[in-house]
Amino acid sequence: DTEVTQTPKHLVMGMTNKKSLKCEQHMGHRAMYWYKQKAKKPPELMFVYSYEKLSINESVPSRFSPECPNSSLLNLHLHALQPEDSALYLCASSQVGGELFFGEGSRLTVL
Amino acid sequence: AQRVTQPEKLLSVFKGAPVELKCNYSYSGSPELFWYVQYSRQRLQLLLRHISRESIKGFTADLNKGETSFHLKKPFAQEEDSAMYYCFEPGGSQGNLIFGKGTKLSVKP
């Protein structure tokens, strides 16, 4: 299995909702990433986990809460989001320091 | 801070014409650079990495330390090359994992 799988593909939520984005990989990668991509913009790094520990948090607001339950799974918990948080959220994984493999993304719309 | 610059937002060429997508970097050490491609409605995927010096889909990229560049080239563009191309620099030990702003390549028939 050489893919990164993200669910759900699409998510619509209100500003008071709590939801989660999920990411899974079975390539044995020990680094996992969350990126945010707005339309016609490059991906922006949010979080990096290395060996299941959070190693980079790019000053992301606390309404985004990452979680890495094990080496294959990465979650992004969402709470009290704003409409400007609507974007494509990309998960990626890699060997530490290696090529990033990306999922197809979860397209989030906040109403 | 490490940075990659892609000066062109859009590059439009005709099928069969040569293509050069520019990427310049600012990095004090030995950079590790990649090109990623995002086709319409598909996931972001690796196209090239500079250390492998390989050619993928007819594209090549050479690291020029004198000009601090890592331009992506293809001698004869095809319509299926139309996509968004991003230059990527992991950022060494700081791990900034920075994408350039991207260049949209449009290959016309």
Coordinates of N, CA and C in Angstrom, one line a residue, chain B residues 3-89:
Chain B
R3 N 14.2 29.9 1.7 CA 13.1 30.3 0.8 C 13.3 29.8 -0.6
V4 N 12.2 29.5 -1.2 CA 12.2 29.2 -2.7 C 11.3 30.2 -3.4
T5 N 11.7 30.6 -4.5 CA 11.0 31.6 -5.3 C 10.7 31.1 -6.7
Q6 N 9.4 31.1 -7.0 CA 9.0 30.8 -8.4 C 8.5 32.1 -9.0
P7 N 9.2 32.7 -9.9 CA 8.8 34.1 -10.3 C 7.6 34.2 -11.2
E8 N 7.3 33.0 -11.9 CA 6.1 33.1 -12.8 C 4.9 32.4 -12.2
K9 N 3.8 33.1 -12.2 CA 2.5 32.5 -11.7 C 2.0 31.6 -12.8
L10 N 2.1 32.0 -14.1 CA 1.5 31.3 -15.2 C 2.5 31.3 -16.3
L11 N 2.6 30.1 -17.0 CA 3.4 29.9 -18.1 C 2.6 29.2 -19.2
S12 N 2.4 29.9 -20.3 CA 1.6 29.3 -21.4 C 2.5 29.0 -22.6
V13 N 2.4 27.8 -23.1 CA 3.2 27.4 -24.3 C 2.4 26.6 -25.2
F14 N 2.8 26.5 -26.4 CA 2.2 25.6 -27.4 C 2.8 24.2 -27.3
K15 N 2.0 23.2 -27.6 CA 2.4 21.8 -27.7 C 3.7 21.7 -28.6
G16 N 4.7 21.0 -28.1 CA 5.9 20.8 -28.8 C 7.0 21.9 -28.5
A17 N 6.6 22.9 -27.8 CA 7.6 24.0 -27.5 C 8.4 23.6 -26.3
P18 N 9.6 24.1 -26.1 CA 10.3 23.9 -24.9 C 9.7 24.6 -23.7
V19 N 9.9 24.0 -22.5 CA 9.4 24.6 -21.3 C 10.5 24.8 -20.3
E20 N 10.5 25.9 -19.6 CA 11.4 26.1 -18.4 C 10.6 26.7 -17.3
L21 N 10.5 26.0 -16.2 CA 9.8 26.6 -15.0 C 10.9 26.9 -14.0
K22 N 10.9 28.2 -13.6 CA 12.0 28.7 -12.8 C 11.8 28.5 -11.3
C23 N 12.9 28.2 -10.6 CA 12.9 28.1 -9.2 C 14.2 28.6 -8.7
N24 N 14.2 29.6 -7.8 CA 15.5 30.0 -7.2 C 15.4 29.8 -5.7
Y25 N 16.5 29.6 -5.1 CA 16.4 29.3 -3.6 C 17.4 30.2 -2.9
S26 N 17.2 30.4 -1.6 CA 18.1 31.1 -0.8 C 18.4 30.1 0.4
Y27 N 19.6 29.6 0.4 CA 19.9 28.6 1.4 C 21.4 28.7 1.6
S28 N 21.9 28.7 2.8 CA 23.3 28.9 3.0 C 24.1 27.6 3.0
G29 N 23.4 26.5 3.1 CA 24.1 25.2 3.1 C 23.9 24.5 1.8
S30 N 23.9 23.2 1.8 CA 23.6 22.4 0.6 C 22.1 22.1 0.5
P31 N 21.5 22.7 -0.4 CA 20.0 22.6 -0.5 C 19.6 21.2 -0.9
E32 N 18.4 20.8 -0.5 CA 17.8 19.6 -1.0 C 16.5 20.0 -1.6
L33 N 16.4 19.9 -2.9 CA 15.3 20.5 -3.7 C 14.5 19.5 -4.4
F34 N 13.2 19.7 -4.5 CA 12.3 18.8 -5.2 C 11.3 19.7 -6.1
W35 N 10.8 19.0 -7.1 CA 9.7 19.6 -7.9 C 8.5 18.6 -7.6
Y36 N 7.3 19.3 -7.2 CA 6.1 18.5 -7.1 C 5.1 19.1 -8.1
V37 N 4.2 18.2 -8.6 CA 3.2 18.6 -9.6 C 1.8 18.2 -9.1
Q38 N 0.9 19.1 -9.4 CA -0.5 18.9 -9.0 C -1.4 19.0 -10.3
Y39 N -1.8 17.9 -10.8 CA -2.7 17.9 -12.0 C -4.1 18.2 -11.5
S40 N -5.0 18.6 -12.4 CA -6.3 19.0 -12.0 C -7.0 17.8 -11.3
R41 N -7.6 18.1 -10.1 CA -8.3 17.1 -9.4 C -7.5 15.8 -9.0
Q42 N -6.2 16.0 -8.9 CA -5.4 14.9 -8.4 C -4.5 15.3 -7.3
R43 N -3.9 14.4 -6.6 CA -3.1 14.7 -5.4 C -1.8 15.3 -5.8
L44 N -1.2 16.0 -4.9 CA 0.1 16.5 -5.1 C 1.1 15.3 -5.2
Q45 N 2.0 15.3 -6.1 CA 2.9 14.2 -6.3 C 4.3 14.6 -6.6
L46 N 5.3 13.9 -6.2 CA 6.7 14.2 -6.5 C 6.9 14.0 -8.0
L47 N 7.6 15.0 -8.6 CA 8.0 14.9 -10.0 C 9.5 14.5 -10.0
L48 N 10.3 15.4 -9.4 CA 11.8 15.2 -9.4 C 12.4 15.6 -8.1
R49 N 13.5 14.9 -7.8 CA 14.4 15.4 -6.6 C 15.8 15.6 -7.2
H50 N 16.5 16.6 -6.7 CA 17.7 17.0 -7.3 C 18.8 15.9 -7.1
I51 N 18.8 15.2 -6.0 CA 19.8 14.2 -5.8 C 19.8 13.0 -6.7
S52 N 18.6 12.7 -7.3 CA 18.5 11.5 -8.1 C 19.0 11.8 -9.5
R53 N 18.9 13.0 -10.0 CA 19.3 13.4 -11.3 C 18.6 12.6 -12.4
E54 N 17.4 12.2 -12.1 CA 16.6 11.4 -13.1 C 15.7 12.3 -13.9
S55 N 15.2 11.7 -15.0 CA 14.2 12.3 -15.8 C 12.9 11.6 -15.7
I56 N 11.9 12.4 -15.4 CA 10.5 11.9 -15.2 C 9.6 12.6 -16.2
K57 N 8.9 11.8 -17.0 CA 7.9 12.4 -18.0 C 8.6 13.4 -18.9
G58 N 9.9 13.2 -19.1 CA 10.7 14.0 -20.0 C 11.2 15.3 -19.3
F59 N 10.9 15.5 -18.1 CA 11.4 16.7 -17.3 C 12.7 16.4 -16.7
T60 N 13.6 17.4 -16.7 CA 14.8 17.4 -15.9 C 15.0 18.7 -15.1
A61 N 15.8 18.6 -14.1 CA 16.1 19.8 -13.3 C 17.5 19.7 -12.8
D62 N 18.3 20.7 -13.0 CA 19.7 20.7 -12.5 C 19.9 21.7 -11.5
L63 N 20.6 21.4 -10.4 CA 20.9 22.3 -9.4 C 22.1 23.2 -9.8
N64 N 21.9 24.5 -9.9 CA 23.0 25.4 -10.2 C 23.3 26.2 -9.0
K65 N 24.4 25.8 -8.3 CA 24.7 26.5 -7.1 C 25.2 28.0 -7.3
G66 N 25.8 28.2 -8.5 CA 26.2 29.5 -8.8 C 25.1 30.5 -9.0
E67 N 24.0 30.0 -9.6 CA 22.9 30.9 -9.8 C 21.8 30.6 -8.8
T68 N 22.0 29.7 -7.8 CA 21.1 29.3 -6.8 C 19.7 29.0 -7.5
S69 N 19.8 28.2 -8.5 CA 18.5 27.8 -9.2 C 18.4 26.3 -9.3
F70 N 17.1 26.0 -9.6 CA 16.7 24.6 -9.8 C 15.6 24.6 -10.8
H71 N 15.9 25.0 -12.0 CA 14.8 25.2 -13.0 C 14.4 23.8 -13.5
L72 N 13.1 23.7 -13.8 CA 12.5 22.5 -14.4 C 12.4 22.7 -15.9
K73 N 12.9 21.7 -16.7 CA 12.9 21.9 -18.1 C 12.3 20.6 -18.8
K74 N 11.7 20.9 -20.0 CA 11.3 19.8 -20.8 C 11.4 20.3 -22.3
P75 N 12.1 19.6 -23.1 CA 12.3 20.1 -24.5 C 11.1 20.2 -25.4
F76 N 10.1 19.3 -25.1 CA 8.9 19.4 -26.0 C 7.7 19.2 -25.1
A77 N 6.9 20.2 -24.8 CA 5.8 20.2 -23.9 C 4.6 19.4 -24.6
Q78 N 3.9 18.7 -23.7 CA 2.7 18.0 -24.2 C 1.5 18.5 -23.4
E79 N 0.3 18.4 -24.0 CA -0.9 18.9 -23.4 C -1.1 18.4 -22.0
E80 N -0.8 17.1 -21.8 CA -1.0 16.5 -20.5 C 0.0 17.0 -19.4
D81 N 0.9 17.8 -19.8 CA 1.8 18.5 -18.8 C 1.2 19.6 -18.2
S82 N 0.0 20.1 -18.6 CA -0.7 21.2 -18.0 C -1.0 20.8 -16.6
A83 N -0.6 21.7 -15.7 CA -0.7 21.4 -14.2 C -0.1 22.5 -13.4
M84 N -0.2 22.4 -12.1 CA 0.5 23.3 -11.2 C 1.8 22.7 -10.8
Y85 N 2.9 23.4 -10.8 CA 4.2 22.9 -10.5 C 4.7 23.7 -9.3
Y86 N 5.2 23.0 -8.3 CA 5.7 23.6 -7.1 C 7.2 23.2 -6.9
C87 N 8.0 24.2 -6.6 CA 9.3 23.9 -6.1 C 9.3 23.7 -4.6
F88 N 10.0 22.8 -4.1 CA 9.9 22.5 -2.6 C 11.3 22.3 -2.0
E89 N 11.4 22.9 -0.8 CA 12.7 22.8 -0.1 C 12.4 22.4 1.3

